[in-house]
Amino acid sequence: MNTDITLNSLEHFCFCKYQWWLNYTQGEWLQNVHTVLGDIVHTKVDDPHFVEKRKGITTKRSVVVYNDSLGLYGIADLVEFINSDAPRINVVEYKKGKPQDNGEAQVYDGLQVYAQMRCLQSIYDCNIDGYIYYNSIRRRVKLKNLDFYENLLLDTLDEMRQYLASGNIPPKSITKSCRACSMYEICLPYLDRRRDA
Ligand code: SF4
């Protein structure tokens, strides 16, 4: 049986496996300016009681989604249910950052929304599109390359479960991104013998 994985922990694992391990298995979490800014962006959609109906589109915020066969569950920021001749669903993840220089979604943002799409696919029988709303450009970017994200999702879930089953501690991802990490004072990456940045 698959160990259940939350969409939230998938995001942490992609940022840094060691950060994920600290949070998921040790219960550690600290806030910093970046996590607070992320929380502020999410206040736009952080309302599980919100339902809006307009021109054939029903919009819900903070929607619980799950996929039993993938052992995956969590909250989708915003879901639009479109009642047309060909009913479909849009799922939208809110991010404070910006897309890649080529205009496409950042890979790990894409993975998060793809995981939400796979959850919704297990519940609803219709076409589902995924978008990332980047607050810095104030518009949505549609997710492409779905085959790539399918493989990335399966590989990532497999790797997470291997760490959980073995009890091994994943390596630190010591890069310039550490300066933006809220766990910096717990991790103390500058003291690590294996640091490469
Ligand atoms: S400080 Fe760097 S290595 Fe440590 S948890 Fe954060 S991102 Fe990972």
Short mmCIF file of C-alpha atoms and ligand atoms in Angstrom, two decimals:
data_model
loop_
_atom_site.label_atom_id
_atom_site.label_comp_id
_atom_site.label_asym_id
_atom_site.label_seq_id
_atom_site.Cartn_x
_atom_site.Cartn_y
_atom_site.Cartn_z
CA MET A 1 0.00 0.00 0.00
CA ASN A 2 1.24 3.51 -0.85
CA THR A 3 2.15 5.84 2.01
CA ASP A 4 -0.07 8.89 1.61
CA ILE A 5 1.77 11.98 0.42
CA THR A 6 0.41 15.52 0.73
CA LEU A 7 0.59 18.03 -2.11
CA ASN A 8 2.22 20.42 0.34
CA SER A 9 5.03 18.01 1.15
CA LEU A 10 5.60 17.40 -2.57
CA GLU A 11 6.39 21.11 -2.87
CA HIS A 12 8.87 21.00 0.04
CA PHE A 13 10.58 17.90 -1.38
CA CYS A 14 11.10 19.63 -4.72
CA PHE A 15 12.60 22.72 -3.08
CA CYS A 16 15.01 20.70 -0.93
CA LYS A 17 14.74 17.07 0.16
CA TYR A 18 16.37 17.85 3.48
CA GLN A 19 13.89 20.66 4.13
CA TRP A 20 11.08 18.20 3.40
CA TRP A 21 12.61 15.65 5.80
CA LEU A 22 12.90 18.26 8.56
CA ASN A 23 9.25 19.23 8.17
CA TYR A 24 7.58 15.93 7.28
CA THR A 25 9.38 13.55 9.63
CA GLN A 26 10.68 15.87 12.37
CA GLY A 27 7.78 18.35 12.53
CA GLU A 28 10.06 21.37 12.13
CA TRP A 29 8.85 24.56 10.44
CA LEU A 30 9.90 28.19 10.58
CA GLN A 31 8.46 31.20 8.78
CA ASN A 32 10.52 33.82 6.97
CA VAL A 33 9.72 36.69 4.64
CA HIS A 34 9.33 34.35 1.65
CA THR A 35 6.90 31.97 3.34
CA VAL A 36 4.90 34.94 4.67
CA LEU A 37 4.72 36.50 1.18
CA GLY A 38 3.56 33.12 -0.15
CA ASP A 39 0.90 33.01 2.55
CA ILE A 40 -0.26 36.52 1.59
CA VAL A 41 -0.68 35.50 -2.08
CA HIS A 42 -2.70 32.50 -0.91
CA THR A 43 -5.06 34.66 1.15
CA LYS A 44 -6.67 35.49 -2.24
CA VAL A 45 -7.84 31.90 -2.50
CA ASP A 46 -7.80 30.69 1.10
CA ASP A 47 -11.55 30.35 1.60
CA PRO A 48 -13.02 26.83 1.57
CA HIS A 49 -16.55 28.27 1.79
CA PHE A 50 -16.20 30.40 -1.36
CA VAL A 51 -18.46 29.39 -4.26
CA GLU A 52 -19.18 31.68 -7.20
CA LYS A 53 -21.41 30.93 -10.18
CA ARG A 54 -21.07 33.10 -13.27
CA LYS A 55 -21.74 32.49 -16.98
CA GLY A 56 -21.73 28.71 -16.66
CA ILE A 57 -18.59 28.60 -14.54
CA THR A 58 -18.69 27.52 -10.90
CA THR A 59 -15.56 28.64 -9.04
CA LYS A 60 -14.47 27.14 -5.72
CA ARG A 61 -11.45 27.98 -3.58
CA SER A 62 -9.35 25.78 -1.27
CA VAL A 63 -10.78 22.56 -2.67
CA VAL A 64 -9.83 19.20 -1.12
CA VAL A 65 -8.52 16.85 -3.84
CA TYR A 66 -7.16 13.31 -3.73
CA ASN A 67 -6.04 10.37 -5.82
CA ASP A 68 -6.24 7.08 -3.94
CA SER A 69 -4.21 5.07 -6.43
CA LEU A 70 -1.33 7.58 -6.28
CA GLY A 71 -1.72 7.97 -2.51
CA LEU A 72 -1.86 11.72 -2.91
CA TYR A 73 -4.09 14.34 -1.32
CA GLY A 74 -4.21 18.02 -0.44
CA ILE A 75 -5.77 21.36 -1.25
CA ALA A 76 -6.13 22.95 -4.70
CA ASP A 77 -6.12 26.76 -4.51
CA LEU A 78 -8.85 27.38 -7.07
CA VAL A 79 -10.97 25.09 -9.25
CA GLU A 80 -13.31 26.20 -12.04
CA PHE A 81 -16.06 23.80 -13.13
CA ILE A 82 -17.13 24.79 -16.66
CA ASN A 83 -20.61 23.67 -17.70
CA SER A 84 -20.62 23.63 -21.50
CA ASP A 85 -21.30 21.15 -24.32
CA ALA A 86 -17.94 19.64 -23.37
CA PRO A 87 -17.72 20.11 -19.58
CA ARG A 88 -14.20 20.70 -18.30
CA ILE A 89 -12.26 21.82 -15.26
CA ASN A 90 -9.50 24.36 -14.73
CA VAL A 91 -7.29 24.05 -11.65
CA VAL A 92 -5.18 27.05 -10.71
CA GLU A 93 -2.23 27.18 -8.31
CA TYR A 94 -1.23 30.61 -6.95
CA LYS A 95 2.47 31.48 -6.73
CA LYS A 96 4.26 34.66 -5.70
CA GLY A 97 7.11 34.15 -8.21
CA LYS A 98 7.35 34.43 -11.97
CA PRO A 99 7.47 31.96 -14.91
CA GLN A 100 10.62 30.83 -16.67
CA ASP A 101 12.22 33.25 -19.17
CA ASN A 102 10.54 31.30 -22.00
CA GLY A 103 7.14 32.03 -20.46
CA GLU A 104 6.49 28.48 -19.30
CA ALA A 105 5.78 27.45 -15.72
CA GLN A 106 8.66 26.81 -13.34
CA VAL A 107 9.10 23.02 -13.29
CA TYR A 108 8.29 22.45 -9.63
CA ASP A 109 5.29 24.78 -9.79
CA GLY A 110 4.17 22.73 -12.78
CA LEU A 111 4.64 19.50 -10.87
CA GLN A 112 2.42 20.77 -8.07
CA VAL A 113 -0.43 21.74 -10.37
CA TYR A 114 0.00 18.52 -12.37
CA ALA A 115 -0.42 16.53 -9.16
CA GLN A 116 -3.66 18.45 -8.54
CA MET A 117 -4.82 17.62 -12.08
CA ARG A 118 -4.19 13.91 -11.43
CA CYS A 119 -6.19 14.15 -8.22
CA LEU A 120 -9.12 15.79 -10.01
CA GLN A 121 -8.90 13.23 -12.83
CA SER A 122 -9.52 10.49 -10.29
CA ILE A 123 -12.73 12.21 -9.18
CA TYR A 124 -14.23 13.74 -12.36
CA ASP A 125 -14.72 12.37 -15.86
CA CYS A 126 -13.84 15.34 -18.09
CA ASN A 127 -10.90 17.26 -19.55
CA ILE A 128 -8.81 19.06 -16.96
CA ASP A 129 -6.36 21.91 -17.60
CA GLY A 130 -3.80 23.18 -15.10
CA TYR A 131 -2.59 26.76 -14.67
CA ILE A 132 -0.18 28.61 -12.40
CA TYR A 133 -1.18 32.15 -11.49
CA TYR A 134 2.05 34.09 -11.02
CA ASN A 135 1.38 37.05 -8.77
CA SER A 136 4.40 39.01 -10.05
CA ILE A 137 2.95 39.13 -13.60
CA ARG A 138 -0.67 38.87 -12.45
CA ARG A 139 -1.73 36.29 -15.00
CA ARG A 140 -2.07 32.55 -15.51
CA VAL A 141 0.40 30.31 -17.33
CA LYS A 142 -1.08 27.13 -18.77
CA LEU A 143 0.75 23.88 -18.00
CA LYS A 144 2.21 22.08 -21.05
CA ASN A 145 4.39 18.95 -21.51
CA LEU A 146 2.04 16.73 -19.50
CA ASP A 147 3.94 13.52 -20.34
CA PHE A 148 7.06 15.03 -18.78
CA TYR A 149 5.13 15.89 -15.60
CA GLU A 150 3.57 12.43 -15.38
CA ASN A 151 7.02 10.84 -15.30
CA LEU A 152 8.36 13.46 -12.91
CA LEU A 153 5.42 12.97 -10.53
CA LEU A 154 5.76 9.17 -10.44
CA ASP A 155 9.53 9.35 -9.96
CA THR A 156 9.23 11.96 -7.21
CA LEU A 157 6.56 10.05 -5.28
CA ASP A 158 8.65 6.90 -5.56
CA GLU A 159 11.74 8.66 -4.22
CA MET A 160 9.80 10.21 -1.31
CA ARG A 161 8.43 6.80 -0.33
CA GLN A 162 11.87 5.24 -0.49
CA TYR A 163 13.13 7.80 2.04
CA LEU A 164 10.12 7.20 4.28
CA ALA A 165 10.46 3.40 4.11
CA SER A 166 14.23 3.33 4.66
CA GLY A 167 14.42 6.05 7.30
CA ASN A 168 17.43 7.46 5.46
CA ILE A 169 18.02 11.18 5.76
CA PRO A 170 18.12 12.88 2.34
CA PRO A 171 21.08 15.09 1.46
CA LYS A 172 20.96 18.85 1.86
CA SER A 173 20.57 20.85 -1.36
CA ILE A 174 23.11 23.50 -0.50
CA THR A 175 22.76 26.22 -3.12
CA LYS A 176 22.11 29.95 -3.26
CA SER A 177 18.46 29.08 -2.60
CA CYS A 178 19.42 28.30 1.00
CA ARG A 179 19.37 32.04 1.68
CA ALA A 180 15.64 32.02 0.91
CA CYS A 181 14.94 28.90 2.99
CA SER A 182 12.95 29.38 6.18
CA MET A 183 14.76 26.38 7.76
CA TYR A 184 18.17 28.02 7.41
CA GLU A 185 18.71 28.45 11.16
CA ILE A 186 17.80 24.83 11.89
CA CYS A 187 19.77 23.37 8.97
CA LEU A 188 22.86 25.63 9.30
CA PRO A 189 24.08 24.68 5.80
CA TYR A 190 27.25 26.80 6.11
CA LEU A 191 28.53 24.31 8.70
CA ASP A 192 28.00 21.26 6.49
CA ARG A 193 31.12 19.40 5.32
CA ARG A 194 29.39 18.46 2.08
CA ARG A 195 28.45 21.99 1.09
CA ASP A 196 29.06 22.85 -2.56
CA ALA A 197 27.99 26.50 -2.57
S1 SF4 B 1 19.04 25.73 4.22
FE1 SF4 B 1 19.44 24.82 2.19
S2 SF4 B 1 20.06 22.69 2.57
FE2 SF4 B 1 19.12 23.49 4.46
S3 SF4 B 1 16.98 22.84 4.37
FE3 SF4 B 1 17.10 24.90 3.50
S4 SF4 B 1 17.39 24.65 1.28
FE4 SF4 B 1 17.84 22.68 2.29
#
